[in-house]
């Protein structure tokens, strides 16, 4: 506020619509355009980073230091940036991979060429491949979480090492007014949770709301898997060729609805949502992310018909004390 003005919090939205237009590097190149033209959205998210993708991007960067990000995102932005700007949709993606700063610079160049003065946010710092010696000397053991194997056996063969960051740095970029945000290894759920924290003013230690955002992000993080692409009863799904990608309508209370644009293929139903919920879930009572732990065994899923599924009752607990690191080695 200007000096002398009353310090008032801006009006908080009652509901925001967050879509997804990609669940992995190599997903449908037309999904972003279809989401932007299909109906109103506040945010669009895109996830590019499977674990193996990081090692592939590292190999790219070793051949050319300017690479290391998902170039498919730039390809889509060429035609979709005007759509997003005209509709006021902010885009958040982890397409930055190993080189988010490099991708950010390319987006700025593209925007200028298309005539837009764009504010781009870049989240980096997750890449610790060059700091492993320093960190092990300081006492970090990097013990394998699944097998208990010692790090020393592979330390000299590591090609990539990335910390799973959460929503917090993305929220900082949104608070700074960024219209497009690219990140390195921010979690698939974190890029969806961040707009909720930003818009509703949620506290980072409000564990139930953090958990609700994590669950919402998990449902849409894999693109069309959450809208019929991953359902066992495939015969119930109409028009796979024009499948609609999922959308979250989130309320400030933490209750939300899963849907998709009208007149698109695919299926949003209790079955399709539940099947995506159990995908890569692990312990349902302890779905762990850097933003908190979501208790999947508290979730209430209610089919409202007409392609709308309501989610409520999500509970959560404190975030773990340490971050997880994904590594690849030769």
PDB file of C-alpha atoms in Angstrom:
ATOM      1  CA  UNK A   1       0.000   0.000   0.000  1.00  0.00           C
ATOM      2  CA  UNK A   2       1.012   3.597  -0.496  1.00  0.00           C
ATOM      3  CA  UNK A   3       2.002   5.474   2.666  1.00  0.00           C
ATOM      4  CA  UNK A   4      -1.102   6.582   4.534  1.00  0.00           C
ATOM      5  CA  UNK A   5      -3.378   3.994   2.916  1.00  0.00           C
ATOM      6  CA  UNK A   6      -5.179   1.433   5.035  1.00  0.00           C
ATOM      7  CA  UNK A   7      -3.351  -1.900   4.903  1.00  0.00           C
ATOM      8  CA  UNK A   8      -6.062  -4.260   3.695  1.00  0.00           C
ATOM      9  CA  UNK A   9      -5.625  -7.803   2.473  1.00  0.00           C
ATOM     10  CA  UNK A  10      -6.818  -8.173  -1.148  1.00  0.00           C
ATOM     11  CA  UNK A  11     -10.108  -9.981  -1.590  1.00  0.00           C
ATOM     12  CA  UNK A  12      -9.471 -13.721  -1.420  1.00  0.00           C
ATOM     13  CA  UNK A  13     -11.046 -15.807  -4.160  1.00  0.00           C
ATOM     14  CA  UNK A  14     -13.652 -18.348  -3.093  1.00  0.00           C
ATOM     15  CA  UNK A  15     -12.552 -20.854  -5.724  1.00  0.00           C
ATOM     16  CA  UNK A  16      -9.750 -21.309  -8.256  1.00  0.00           C
ATOM     17  CA  UNK A  17      -9.554 -23.586 -11.291  1.00  0.00           C
ATOM     18  CA  UNK A  18      -6.240 -25.346 -11.903  1.00  0.00           C
ATOM     19  CA  UNK A  19      -5.783 -27.516 -14.970  1.00  0.00           C
ATOM     20  CA  UNK A  20      -3.102 -29.955 -16.035  1.00  0.00           C
ATOM     21  CA  UNK A  21      -1.787 -30.264 -19.581  1.00  0.00           C
ATOM     22  CA  UNK A  22       0.985 -32.822 -19.298  1.00  0.00           C
ATOM     23  CA  UNK A  23       2.044 -35.700 -17.087  1.00  0.00           C
ATOM     24  CA  UNK A  24       5.449 -36.587 -18.526  1.00  0.00           C
ATOM     25  CA  UNK A  25       8.012 -35.520 -21.121  1.00  0.00           C
ATOM     26  CA  UNK A  26       6.524 -36.720 -24.395  1.00  0.00           C
ATOM     27  CA  UNK A  27       2.863 -36.215 -23.496  1.00  0.00           C
ATOM     28  CA  UNK A  28       0.282 -34.804 -25.933  1.00  0.00           C
ATOM     29  CA  UNK A  29       1.754 -31.662 -27.504  1.00  0.00           C
ATOM     30  CA  UNK A  30      -1.724 -30.230 -28.113  1.00  0.00           C
ATOM     31  CA  UNK A  31      -3.015 -30.638 -24.554  1.00  0.00           C
ATOM     32  CA  UNK A  32      -1.995 -27.147 -23.392  1.00  0.00           C
ATOM     33  CA  UNK A  33      -3.792 -25.456 -26.273  1.00  0.00           C
ATOM     34  CA  UNK A  34      -6.935 -27.528 -25.713  1.00  0.00           C
ATOM     35  CA  UNK A  35      -6.972 -26.699 -22.007  1.00  0.00           C
ATOM     36  CA  UNK A  36      -6.568 -22.974 -22.666  1.00  0.00           C
ATOM     37  CA  UNK A  37      -9.339 -22.751 -25.259  1.00  0.00           C
ATOM     38  CA  UNK A  38     -11.697 -25.261 -23.620  1.00  0.00           C
ATOM     39  CA  UNK A  39     -12.995 -23.022 -20.849  1.00  0.00           C
ATOM     40  CA  UNK A  40     -12.033 -20.740 -17.965  1.00  0.00           C
ATOM     41  CA  UNK A  41      -8.892 -21.501 -15.934  1.00  0.00           C
ATOM     42  CA  UNK A  42      -6.842 -19.557 -13.431  1.00  0.00           C
ATOM     43  CA  UNK A  43      -3.726 -21.750 -13.602  1.00  0.00           C
ATOM     44  CA  UNK A  44      -2.312 -24.425 -15.855  1.00  0.00           C
ATOM     45  CA  UNK A  45       0.266 -26.912 -14.614  1.00  0.00           C
ATOM     46  CA  UNK A  46       2.505 -29.276 -16.555  1.00  0.00           C
ATOM     47  CA  UNK A  47       4.659 -32.056 -15.154  1.00  0.00           C
ATOM     48  CA  UNK A  48       7.608 -33.233 -17.275  1.00  0.00           C
ATOM     49  CA  UNK A  49       9.902 -34.967 -14.798  1.00  0.00           C
ATOM     50  CA  UNK A  50       9.821 -38.688 -14.328  1.00  0.00           C
ATOM     51  CA  UNK A  51      12.871 -39.863 -12.376  1.00  0.00           C
ATOM     52  CA  UNK A  52      14.615 -41.230 -15.464  1.00  0.00           C
ATOM     53  CA  UNK A  53      13.978 -37.935 -17.265  1.00  0.00           C
ATOM     54  CA  UNK A  54      16.486 -36.152 -15.030  1.00  0.00           C
ATOM     55  CA  UNK A  55      19.300 -38.454 -16.131  1.00  0.00           C
ATOM     56  CA  UNK A  56      18.337 -38.030 -19.790  1.00  0.00           C
ATOM     57  CA  UNK A  57      18.347 -34.237 -19.442  1.00  0.00           C
ATOM     58  CA  UNK A  58      21.749 -34.403 -17.717  1.00  0.00           C
ATOM     59  CA  UNK A  59      23.161 -36.300 -20.720  1.00  0.00           C
ATOM     60  CA  UNK A  60      21.756 -33.584 -22.993  1.00  0.00           C
ATOM     61  CA  UNK A  61      23.407 -30.889 -20.898  1.00  0.00           C
ATOM     62  CA  UNK A  62      26.770 -32.666 -20.931  1.00  0.00           C
ATOM     63  CA  UNK A  63      26.670 -32.536 -24.744  1.00  0.00           C
ATOM     64  CA  UNK A  64      25.444 -28.927 -24.799  1.00  0.00           C
ATOM     65  CA  UNK A  65      25.549 -26.758 -21.626  1.00  0.00           C
ATOM     66  CA  UNK A  66      22.653 -24.655 -22.935  1.00  0.00           C
ATOM     67  CA  UNK A  67      20.288 -27.658 -22.874  1.00  0.00           C
ATOM     68  CA  UNK A  68      19.001 -29.816 -20.015  1.00  0.00           C
ATOM     69  CA  UNK A  69      15.355 -28.747 -20.074  1.00  0.00           C
ATOM     70  CA  UNK A  70      12.223 -30.114 -21.789  1.00  0.00           C
ATOM     71  CA  UNK A  71      12.212 -28.356 -25.150  1.00  0.00           C
ATOM     72  CA  UNK A  72       8.661 -29.555 -25.792  1.00  0.00           C
ATOM     73  CA  UNK A  73       7.418 -26.850 -23.456  1.00  0.00           C
ATOM     74  CA  UNK A  74       8.901 -24.111 -25.662  1.00  0.00           C
ATOM     75  CA  UNK A  75       7.318 -25.758 -28.706  1.00  0.00           C
ATOM     76  CA  UNK A  76       3.881 -25.540 -27.098  1.00  0.00           C
ATOM     77  CA  UNK A  77       4.436 -22.036 -25.771  1.00  0.00           C
ATOM     78  CA  UNK A  78       5.071 -20.765 -29.293  1.00  0.00           C
ATOM     79  CA  UNK A  79       1.353 -21.008 -30.039  1.00  0.00           C
ATOM     80  CA  UNK A  80      -0.066 -21.085 -26.497  1.00  0.00           C
ATOM     81  CA  UNK A  81       1.567 -18.021 -24.922  1.00  0.00           C
ATOM     82  CA  UNK A  82      -0.843 -15.590 -26.645  1.00  0.00           C
ATOM     83  CA  UNK A  83      -3.783 -17.735 -25.508  1.00  0.00           C
ATOM     84  CA  UNK A  84      -2.567 -17.774 -21.915  1.00  0.00           C
ATOM     85  CA  UNK A  85      -1.885 -14.038 -21.843  1.00  0.00           C
ATOM     86  CA  UNK A  86      -5.245 -13.160 -23.404  1.00  0.00           C
ATOM     87  CA  UNK A  87      -7.102 -15.348 -20.902  1.00  0.00           C
ATOM     88  CA  UNK A  88      -5.039 -14.368 -17.873  1.00  0.00           C
ATOM     89  CA  UNK A  89      -3.925 -17.962 -17.181  1.00  0.00           C
ATOM     90  CA  UNK A  90      -0.670 -18.460 -15.276  1.00  0.00           C
ATOM     91  CA  UNK A  91       1.446 -21.481 -16.186  1.00  0.00           C
ATOM     92  CA  UNK A  92       3.569 -23.476 -13.742  1.00  0.00           C
ATOM     93  CA  UNK A  93       5.814 -26.308 -14.915  1.00  0.00           C
ATOM     94  CA  UNK A  94       8.862 -28.278 -13.843  1.00  0.00           C
ATOM     95  CA  UNK A  95      10.020 -28.419 -17.476  1.00  0.00           C
ATOM     96  CA  UNK A  96      13.231 -26.685 -16.367  1.00  0.00           C
ATOM     97  CA  UNK A  97      14.690 -30.078 -15.510  1.00  0.00           C
ATOM     98  CA  UNK A  98      18.446 -29.795 -15.003  1.00  0.00           C
ATOM     99  CA  UNK A  99      18.609 -26.255 -16.424  1.00  0.00           C
ATOM    100  CA  UNK A 100      15.607 -24.149 -15.318  1.00  0.00           C
ATOM    101  CA  UNK A 101      17.542 -20.880 -15.675  1.00  0.00           C
ATOM    102  CA  UNK A 102      18.299 -21.728 -19.297  1.00  0.00           C
ATOM    103  CA  UNK A 103      14.640 -22.434 -20.008  1.00  0.00           C
ATOM    104  CA  UNK A 104      13.606 -19.231 -18.263  1.00  0.00           C
ATOM    105  CA  UNK A 105      15.885 -17.209 -20.523  1.00  0.00           C
ATOM    106  CA  UNK A 106      14.466 -18.908 -23.616  1.00  0.00           C
ATOM    107  CA  UNK A 107      10.913 -18.097 -22.497  1.00  0.00           C
ATOM    108  CA  UNK A 108      11.808 -14.423 -22.065  1.00  0.00           C
ATOM    109  CA  UNK A 109      13.297 -14.384 -25.585  1.00  0.00           C
ATOM    110  CA  UNK A 110      10.211 -16.072 -27.010  1.00  0.00           C
ATOM    111  CA  UNK A 111       7.882 -13.655 -25.237  1.00  0.00           C
ATOM    112  CA  UNK A 112       9.773 -10.616 -26.525  1.00  0.00           C
ATOM    113  CA  UNK A 113       9.676 -12.003 -30.064  1.00  0.00           C
ATOM    114  CA  UNK A 114       5.905 -12.434 -29.733  1.00  0.00           C
ATOM    115  CA  UNK A 115       5.524  -8.927 -28.318  1.00  0.00           C
ATOM    116  CA  UNK A 116       4.884  -9.699 -24.644  1.00  0.00           C
ATOM    117  CA  UNK A 117       6.564  -8.148 -21.628  1.00  0.00           C
ATOM    118  CA  UNK A 118       6.458 -11.264 -19.499  1.00  0.00           C
ATOM    119  CA  UNK A 119       7.530 -11.815 -15.904  1.00  0.00           C
ATOM    120  CA  UNK A 120       9.083 -15.277 -15.683  1.00  0.00           C
ATOM    121  CA  UNK A 121       9.892 -16.998 -12.400  1.00  0.00           C
ATOM    122  CA  UNK A 122      12.645 -19.607 -12.120  1.00  0.00           C
ATOM    123  CA  UNK A 123      13.011 -22.053  -9.224  1.00  0.00           C
ATOM    124  CA  UNK A 124      16.448 -23.631  -8.977  1.00  0.00           C
ATOM    125  CA  UNK A 125      18.796 -24.993  -6.328  1.00  0.00           C
ATOM    126  CA  UNK A 126      17.558 -28.584  -6.385  1.00  0.00           C
ATOM    127  CA  UNK A 127      20.585 -29.786  -8.392  1.00  0.00           C
ATOM    128  CA  UNK A 128      23.202 -30.992  -5.899  1.00  0.00           C
ATOM    129  CA  UNK A 129      25.274 -33.193  -8.226  1.00  0.00           C
ATOM    130  CA  UNK A 130      28.237 -30.838  -7.833  1.00  0.00           C
ATOM    131  CA  UNK A 131      27.942 -30.720  -4.030  1.00  0.00           C
ATOM    132  CA  UNK A 132      27.970 -34.401  -3.126  1.00  0.00           C
ATOM    133  CA  UNK A 133      31.556 -34.358  -1.840  1.00  0.00           C
ATOM    134  CA  UNK A 134      30.834 -31.311   0.299  1.00  0.00           C
ATOM    135  CA  UNK A 135      27.626 -32.798   1.702  1.00  0.00           C
ATOM    136  CA  UNK A 136      29.075 -36.223   2.483  1.00  0.00           C
ATOM    137  CA  UNK A 137      32.044 -34.572   4.187  1.00  0.00           C
ATOM    138  CA  UNK A 138      29.537 -32.695   6.357  1.00  0.00           C
ATOM    139  CA  UNK A 139      27.994 -35.986   7.462  1.00  0.00           C
ATOM    140  CA  UNK A 140      25.175 -36.661   4.992  1.00  0.00           C
ATOM    141  CA  UNK A 141      25.063 -40.421   4.348  1.00  0.00           C
ATOM    142  CA  UNK A 142      22.650 -40.543   1.349  1.00  0.00           C
ATOM    143  CA  UNK A 143      21.572 -44.045   2.359  1.00  0.00           C
ATOM    144  CA  UNK A 144      19.262 -45.691  -0.192  1.00  0.00           C
ATOM    145  CA  UNK A 145      15.708 -45.298   1.162  1.00  0.00           C
ATOM    146  CA  UNK A 146      14.464 -48.566  -0.331  1.00  0.00           C
ATOM    147  CA  UNK A 147      17.400 -50.965   0.027  1.00  0.00           C
ATOM    148  CA  UNK A 148      19.502 -49.414   2.800  1.00  0.00           C
ATOM    149  CA  UNK A 149      22.555 -49.622   0.520  1.00  0.00           C
ATOM    150  CA  UNK A 150      25.486 -47.344   1.318  1.00  0.00           C
ATOM    151  CA  UNK A 151      26.192 -44.385  -0.939  1.00  0.00           C
ATOM    152  CA  UNK A 152      29.921 -45.091  -1.233  1.00  0.00           C
ATOM    153  CA  UNK A 153      29.314 -47.889  -3.726  1.00  0.00           C
ATOM    154  CA  UNK A 154      27.977 -45.529  -6.393  1.00  0.00           C
ATOM    155  CA  UNK A 155      29.249 -42.100  -5.358  1.00  0.00           C
ATOM    156  CA  UNK A 156      31.928 -41.889  -8.051  1.00  0.00           C
ATOM    157  CA  UNK A 157      29.410 -42.838 -10.778  1.00  0.00           C
ATOM    158  CA  UNK A 158      26.621 -40.318 -10.044  1.00  0.00           C
ATOM    159  CA  UNK A 159      25.369 -38.496 -13.144  1.00  0.00           C
ATOM    160  CA  UNK A 160      22.478 -36.539 -11.619  1.00  0.00           C
ATOM    161  CA  UNK A 161      21.291 -35.745  -8.094  1.00  0.00           C
ATOM    162  CA  UNK A 162      18.253 -33.596  -7.407  1.00  0.00           C
ATOM    163  CA  UNK A 163      16.432 -32.668  -4.217  1.00  0.00           C
ATOM    164  CA  UNK A 164      12.635 -32.846  -4.354  1.00  0.00           C
ATOM    165  CA  UNK A 165      11.602 -29.287  -3.506  1.00  0.00           C
ATOM    166  CA  UNK A 166       8.057 -28.395  -2.499  1.00  0.00           C
ATOM    167  CA  UNK A 167       5.611 -25.582  -3.178  1.00  0.00           C
ATOM    168  CA  UNK A 168       7.248 -22.829  -1.125  1.00  0.00           C
ATOM    169  CA  UNK A 169       9.633 -21.356  -3.745  1.00  0.00           C
ATOM    170  CA  UNK A 170       6.852 -21.478  -6.352  1.00  0.00           C
ATOM    171  CA  UNK A 171       4.622 -19.506  -3.982  1.00  0.00           C
ATOM    172  CA  UNK A 172       7.392 -16.911  -3.677  1.00  0.00           C
ATOM    173  CA  UNK A 173       7.447 -16.547  -7.470  1.00  0.00           C
ATOM    174  CA  UNK A 174       3.658 -16.183  -7.590  1.00  0.00           C
ATOM    175  CA  UNK A 175       3.769 -13.582  -4.819  1.00  0.00           C
ATOM    176  CA  UNK A 176       6.283 -11.668  -6.958  1.00  0.00           C
ATOM    177  CA  UNK A 177       3.770 -11.506  -9.818  1.00  0.00           C
ATOM    178  CA  UNK A 178       5.305 -14.073 -12.169  1.00  0.00           C
ATOM    179  CA  UNK A 179       3.029 -15.178 -14.998  1.00  0.00           C
ATOM    180  CA  UNK A 180       5.023 -18.236 -16.029  1.00  0.00           C
ATOM    181  CA  UNK A 181       7.079 -20.227 -13.542  1.00  0.00           C
ATOM    182  CA  UNK A 182       9.575 -22.910 -14.524  1.00  0.00           C
ATOM    183  CA  UNK A 183      11.292 -25.116 -11.997  1.00  0.00           C
ATOM    184  CA  UNK A 184      13.785 -27.894 -11.645  1.00  0.00           C
ATOM    185  CA  UNK A 185      12.850 -30.896  -9.501  1.00  0.00           C
ATOM    186  CA  UNK A 186       9.821 -29.493  -7.708  1.00  0.00           C
ATOM    187  CA  UNK A 187       7.377 -32.272  -6.848  1.00  0.00           C
ATOM    188  CA  UNK A 188       4.489 -33.051  -9.160  1.00  0.00           C
ATOM    189  CA  UNK A 189       2.097 -32.076  -6.359  1.00  0.00           C
ATOM    190  CA  UNK A 190       4.007 -28.923  -5.384  1.00  0.00           C
ATOM    191  CA  UNK A 191       3.363 -27.104  -8.651  1.00  0.00           C
ATOM    192  CA  UNK A 192      -0.397 -27.566  -8.091  1.00  0.00           C
ATOM    193  CA  UNK A 193      -0.400 -26.786  -4.370  1.00  0.00           C
ATOM    194  CA  UNK A 194       1.477 -23.486  -4.794  1.00  0.00           C
ATOM    195  CA  UNK A 195      -1.396 -21.503  -6.406  1.00  0.00           C
ATOM    196  CA  UNK A 196      -3.697 -22.535  -3.547  1.00  0.00           C
ATOM    197  CA  UNK A 197      -1.297 -21.227  -0.919  1.00  0.00           C
ATOM    198  CA  UNK A 198      -0.825 -18.036  -2.926  1.00  0.00           C
ATOM    199  CA  UNK A 199      -4.516 -17.364  -3.618  1.00  0.00           C
ATOM    200  CA  UNK A 200      -6.049 -18.448  -0.303  1.00  0.00           C
ATOM    201  CA  UNK A 201      -3.270 -17.367   2.033  1.00  0.00           C
ATOM    202  CA  UNK A 202      -2.915 -20.851   3.487  1.00  0.00           C
ATOM    203  CA  UNK A 203      -0.232 -21.263   6.126  1.00  0.00           C
ATOM    204  CA  UNK A 204       2.552 -23.693   5.270  1.00  0.00           C
ATOM    205  CA  UNK A 205       1.909 -25.524   8.552  1.00  0.00           C
ATOM    206  CA  UNK A 206      -1.859 -25.842   8.049  1.00  0.00           C
ATOM    207  CA  UNK A 207      -1.364 -29.554   7.503  1.00  0.00           C
ATOM    208  CA  UNK A 208      -4.950 -30.439   6.558  1.00  0.00           C
ATOM    209  CA  UNK A 209      -5.039 -27.841   3.802  1.00  0.00           C
ATOM    210  CA  UNK A 210      -1.523 -28.763   2.660  1.00  0.00           C
ATOM    211  CA  UNK A 211      -2.722 -32.373   2.458  1.00  0.00           C
ATOM    212  CA  UNK A 212      -5.806 -31.366   0.462  1.00  0.00           C
ATOM    213  CA  UNK A 213      -3.605 -29.558  -2.053  1.00  0.00           C
ATOM    214  CA  UNK A 214      -1.232 -32.523  -2.215  1.00  0.00           C
ATOM    215  CA  UNK A 215      -4.118 -34.895  -2.941  1.00  0.00           C
ATOM    216  CA  UNK A 216      -5.471 -32.538  -5.604  1.00  0.00           C
ATOM    217  CA  UNK A 217      -2.047 -32.326  -7.203  1.00  0.00           C
ATOM    218  CA  UNK A 218      -1.655 -36.103  -7.130  1.00  0.00           C
ATOM    219  CA  UNK A 219      -4.980 -36.585  -8.937  1.00  0.00           C
ATOM    220  CA  UNK A 220      -4.057 -34.327 -11.874  1.00  0.00           C
ATOM    221  CA  UNK A 221      -0.251 -34.630 -11.913  1.00  0.00           C
ATOM    222  CA  UNK A 222      -0.197 -37.416 -14.524  1.00  0.00           C
ATOM    223  CA  UNK A 223      -2.381 -35.633 -17.050  1.00  0.00           C
ATOM    224  CA  UNK A 224      -5.061 -37.757 -18.676  1.00  0.00           C
ATOM    225  CA  UNK A 225      -4.392 -40.659 -16.297  1.00  0.00           C
ATOM    226  CA  UNK A 226      -6.700 -38.757 -13.943  1.00  0.00           C
ATOM    227  CA  UNK A 227      -9.459 -38.376 -16.526  1.00  0.00           C
ATOM    228  CA  UNK A 228      -9.911 -41.962 -17.695  1.00  0.00           C
ATOM    229  CA  UNK A 229      -6.513 -42.796 -19.133  1.00  0.00           C
ATOM    230  CA  UNK A 230      -5.522 -45.024 -16.205  1.00  0.00           C
ATOM    231  CA  UNK A 231      -8.801 -46.764 -15.427  1.00  0.00           C
ATOM    232  CA  UNK A 232      -9.068 -50.566 -15.550  1.00  0.00           C
ATOM    233  CA  UNK A 233     -12.620 -50.350 -16.951  1.00  0.00           C
ATOM    234  CA  UNK A 234     -11.390 -48.829 -20.178  1.00  0.00           C
ATOM    235  CA  UNK A 235     -14.600 -49.792 -21.962  1.00  0.00           C
ATOM    236  CA  UNK A 236     -16.446 -47.110 -19.941  1.00  0.00           C
ATOM    237  CA  UNK A 237     -14.251 -44.327 -21.383  1.00  0.00           C
ATOM    238  CA  UNK A 238     -15.476 -42.417 -24.416  1.00  0.00           C
ATOM    239  CA  UNK A 239     -13.264 -40.795 -27.059  1.00  0.00           C
ATOM    240  CA  UNK A 240      -9.712 -41.573 -26.008  1.00  0.00           C
ATOM    241  CA  UNK A 241      -8.566 -39.691 -29.125  1.00  0.00           C
ATOM    242  CA  UNK A 242      -9.958 -36.396 -27.765  1.00  0.00           C
ATOM    243  CA  UNK A 243      -9.439 -37.060 -24.073  1.00  0.00           C
ATOM    244  CA  UNK A 244     -10.005 -34.080 -21.791  1.00  0.00           C
ATOM    245  CA  UNK A 245      -7.259 -33.381 -19.279  1.00  0.00           C
ATOM    246  CA  UNK A 246      -8.251 -32.999 -15.617  1.00  0.00           C
ATOM    247  CA  UNK A 247      -9.090 -29.779 -13.797  1.00  0.00           C
ATOM    248  CA  UNK A 248      -9.289 -29.039 -10.066  1.00  0.00           C
ATOM    249  CA  UNK A 249     -11.807 -26.561  -8.670  1.00  0.00           C
ATOM    250  CA  UNK A 250     -10.355 -25.815  -5.226  1.00  0.00           C
ATOM    251  CA  UNK A 251     -12.107 -23.928  -2.432  1.00  0.00           C
ATOM    252  CA  UNK A 252     -10.345 -22.081   0.355  1.00  0.00           C
ATOM    253  CA  UNK A 253     -11.662 -24.679   2.803  1.00  0.00           C
ATOM    254  CA  UNK A 254      -9.599 -27.431   1.153  1.00  0.00           C
ATOM    255  CA  UNK A 255     -12.603 -29.214  -0.354  1.00  0.00           C
ATOM    256  CA  UNK A 256     -12.397 -29.533  -4.124  1.00  0.00           C
ATOM    257  CA  UNK A 257     -13.965 -30.968  -7.253  1.00  0.00           C
ATOM    258  CA  UNK A 258     -12.263 -32.894 -10.053  1.00  0.00           C
ATOM    259  CA  UNK A 259     -13.652 -32.217 -13.529  1.00  0.00           C
ATOM    260  CA  UNK A 260     -12.645 -31.518 -17.136  1.00  0.00           C
ATOM    261  CA  UNK A 261     -13.769 -29.220 -19.915  1.00  0.00           C
ATOM    262  CA  UNK A 262     -17.215 -29.889 -21.376  1.00  0.00           C
ATOM    263  CA  UNK A 263     -17.512 -31.816 -24.639  1.00  0.00           C
ATOM    264  CA  UNK A 264     -14.149 -33.531 -24.260  1.00  0.00           C
ATOM    265  CA  UNK A 265     -13.401 -37.252 -24.232  1.00  0.00           C
ATOM    266  CA  UNK A 266     -12.254 -39.304 -21.297  1.00  0.00           C
ATOM    267  CA  UNK A 267     -14.015 -39.949 -18.003  1.00  0.00           C
ATOM    268  CA  UNK A 268     -14.207 -38.235 -14.622  1.00  0.00           C
ATOM    269  CA  UNK A 269     -15.896 -40.627 -12.210  1.00  0.00           C
ATOM    270  CA  UNK A 270     -15.447 -42.062  -8.738  1.00  0.00           C
ATOM    271  CA  UNK A 271     -13.611 -45.022 -10.279  1.00  0.00           C
ATOM    272  CA  UNK A 272     -11.274 -42.983 -12.442  1.00  0.00           C
ATOM    273  CA  UNK A 273     -10.337 -40.666  -9.566  1.00  0.00           C
ATOM    274  CA  UNK A 274      -9.784 -43.512  -7.097  1.00  0.00           C
ATOM    275  CA  UNK A 275      -7.640 -45.421  -9.552  1.00  0.00           C
ATOM    276  CA  UNK A 276      -5.387 -42.407  -9.982  1.00  0.00           C
ATOM    277  CA  UNK A 277      -5.290 -41.881  -6.206  1.00  0.00           C
ATOM    278  CA  UNK A 278      -3.694 -45.295  -5.660  1.00  0.00           C
ATOM    279  CA  UNK A 279      -1.161 -44.770  -8.472  1.00  0.00           C
ATOM    280  CA  UNK A 280       2.393 -44.531  -7.001  1.00  0.00           C
ATOM    281  CA  UNK A 281       0.820 -44.132  -3.593  1.00  0.00           C
ATOM    282  CA  UNK A 282       2.852 -46.300  -1.188  1.00  0.00           C
ATOM    283  CA  UNK A 283       1.463 -46.261   2.359  1.00  0.00           C
ATOM    284  CA  UNK A 284      -2.049 -44.717   2.133  1.00  0.00           C
ATOM    285  CA  UNK A 285      -1.756 -43.411   5.677  1.00  0.00           C
ATOM    286  CA  UNK A 286       1.584 -41.712   4.976  1.00  0.00           C
ATOM    287  CA  UNK A 287       1.730 -40.118   1.516  1.00  0.00           C
ATOM    288  CA  UNK A 288       4.926 -38.139   2.016  1.00  0.00           C
ATOM    289  CA  UNK A 289       5.829 -34.909   0.258  1.00  0.00           C
ATOM    290  CA  UNK A 290       8.143 -32.035   1.200  1.00  0.00           C
ATOM    291  CA  UNK A 291       5.029 -29.938   1.905  1.00  0.00           C
ATOM    292  CA  UNK A 292       3.468 -32.334   4.394  1.00  0.00           C
ATOM    293  CA  UNK A 293       2.124 -35.844   4.825  1.00  0.00           C
ATOM    294  CA  UNK A 294      -1.330 -36.600   3.403  1.00  0.00           C
ATOM    295  CA  UNK A 295      -3.501 -39.270   4.978  1.00  0.00           C
ATOM    296  CA  UNK A 296      -5.176 -40.909   2.000  1.00  0.00           C
ATOM    297  CA  UNK A 297      -7.256 -43.091   4.312  1.00  0.00           C
ATOM    298  CA  UNK A 298      -9.305 -40.039   5.338  1.00  0.00           C
ATOM    299  CA  UNK A 299     -10.353 -38.985   1.830  1.00  0.00           C
ATOM    300  CA  UNK A 300     -14.044 -38.922   0.925  1.00  0.00           C
ATOM    301  CA  UNK A 301     -14.767 -39.336  -2.799  1.00  0.00           C
ATOM    302  CA  UNK A 302     -18.286 -38.592  -4.040  1.00  0.00           C
ATOM    303  CA  UNK A 303     -19.428 -38.849  -7.646  1.00  0.00           C
ATOM    304  CA  UNK A 304     -21.664 -35.860  -8.423  1.00  0.00           C
ATOM    305  CA  UNK A 305     -22.444 -36.954 -11.981  1.00  0.00           C
ATOM    306  CA  UNK A 306     -21.938 -35.043 -15.248  1.00  0.00           C
ATOM    307  CA  UNK A 307     -18.169 -35.459 -15.003  1.00  0.00           C
ATOM    308  CA  UNK A 308     -17.735 -34.007 -11.520  1.00  0.00           C
ATOM    309  CA  UNK A 309     -16.254 -35.770  -8.465  1.00  0.00           C
ATOM    310  CA  UNK A 310     -16.141 -34.067  -5.057  1.00  0.00           C
ATOM    311  CA  UNK A 311     -13.218 -34.644  -2.673  1.00  0.00           C
ATOM    312  CA  UNK A 312     -13.433 -33.755   1.011  1.00  0.00           C
ATOM    313  CA  UNK A 313     -12.226 -34.810   4.447  1.00  0.00           C
ATOM    314  CA  UNK A 314      -8.525 -34.824   3.615  1.00  0.00           C
ATOM    315  CA  UNK A 315      -6.306 -34.766   6.686  1.00  0.00           C
ATOM    316  CA  UNK A 316      -2.565 -34.376   6.970  1.00  0.00           C
ATOM    317  CA  UNK A 317       0.428 -34.111   9.238  1.00  0.00           C
ATOM    318  CA  UNK A 318       3.789 -32.310   9.473  1.00  0.00           C
ATOM    319  CA  UNK A 319       6.311 -32.361   6.654  1.00  0.00           C
ATOM    320  CA  UNK A 320       9.332 -34.648   7.098  1.00  0.00           C
ATOM    321  CA  UNK A 321      12.493 -33.139   8.560  1.00  0.00           C
ATOM    322  CA  UNK A 322      14.606 -34.056   5.531  1.00  0.00           C
ATOM    323  CA  UNK A 323      14.225 -33.835   1.768  1.00  0.00           C
ATOM    324  CA  UNK A 324      14.328 -36.803  -0.566  1.00  0.00           C
ATOM    325  CA  UNK A 325      16.976 -36.879  -3.306  1.00  0.00           C
ATOM    326  CA  UNK A 326      16.646 -38.627  -6.649  1.00  0.00           C
ATOM    327  CA  UNK A 327      19.946 -39.825  -8.135  1.00  0.00           C
ATOM    328  CA  UNK A 328      21.035 -41.594 -11.284  1.00  0.00           C
ATOM    329  CA  UNK A 329      24.382 -43.273 -11.814  1.00  0.00           C
ATOM    330  CA  UNK A 330      26.247 -44.991 -14.634  1.00  0.00           C
TER     331      UNK A 330
END
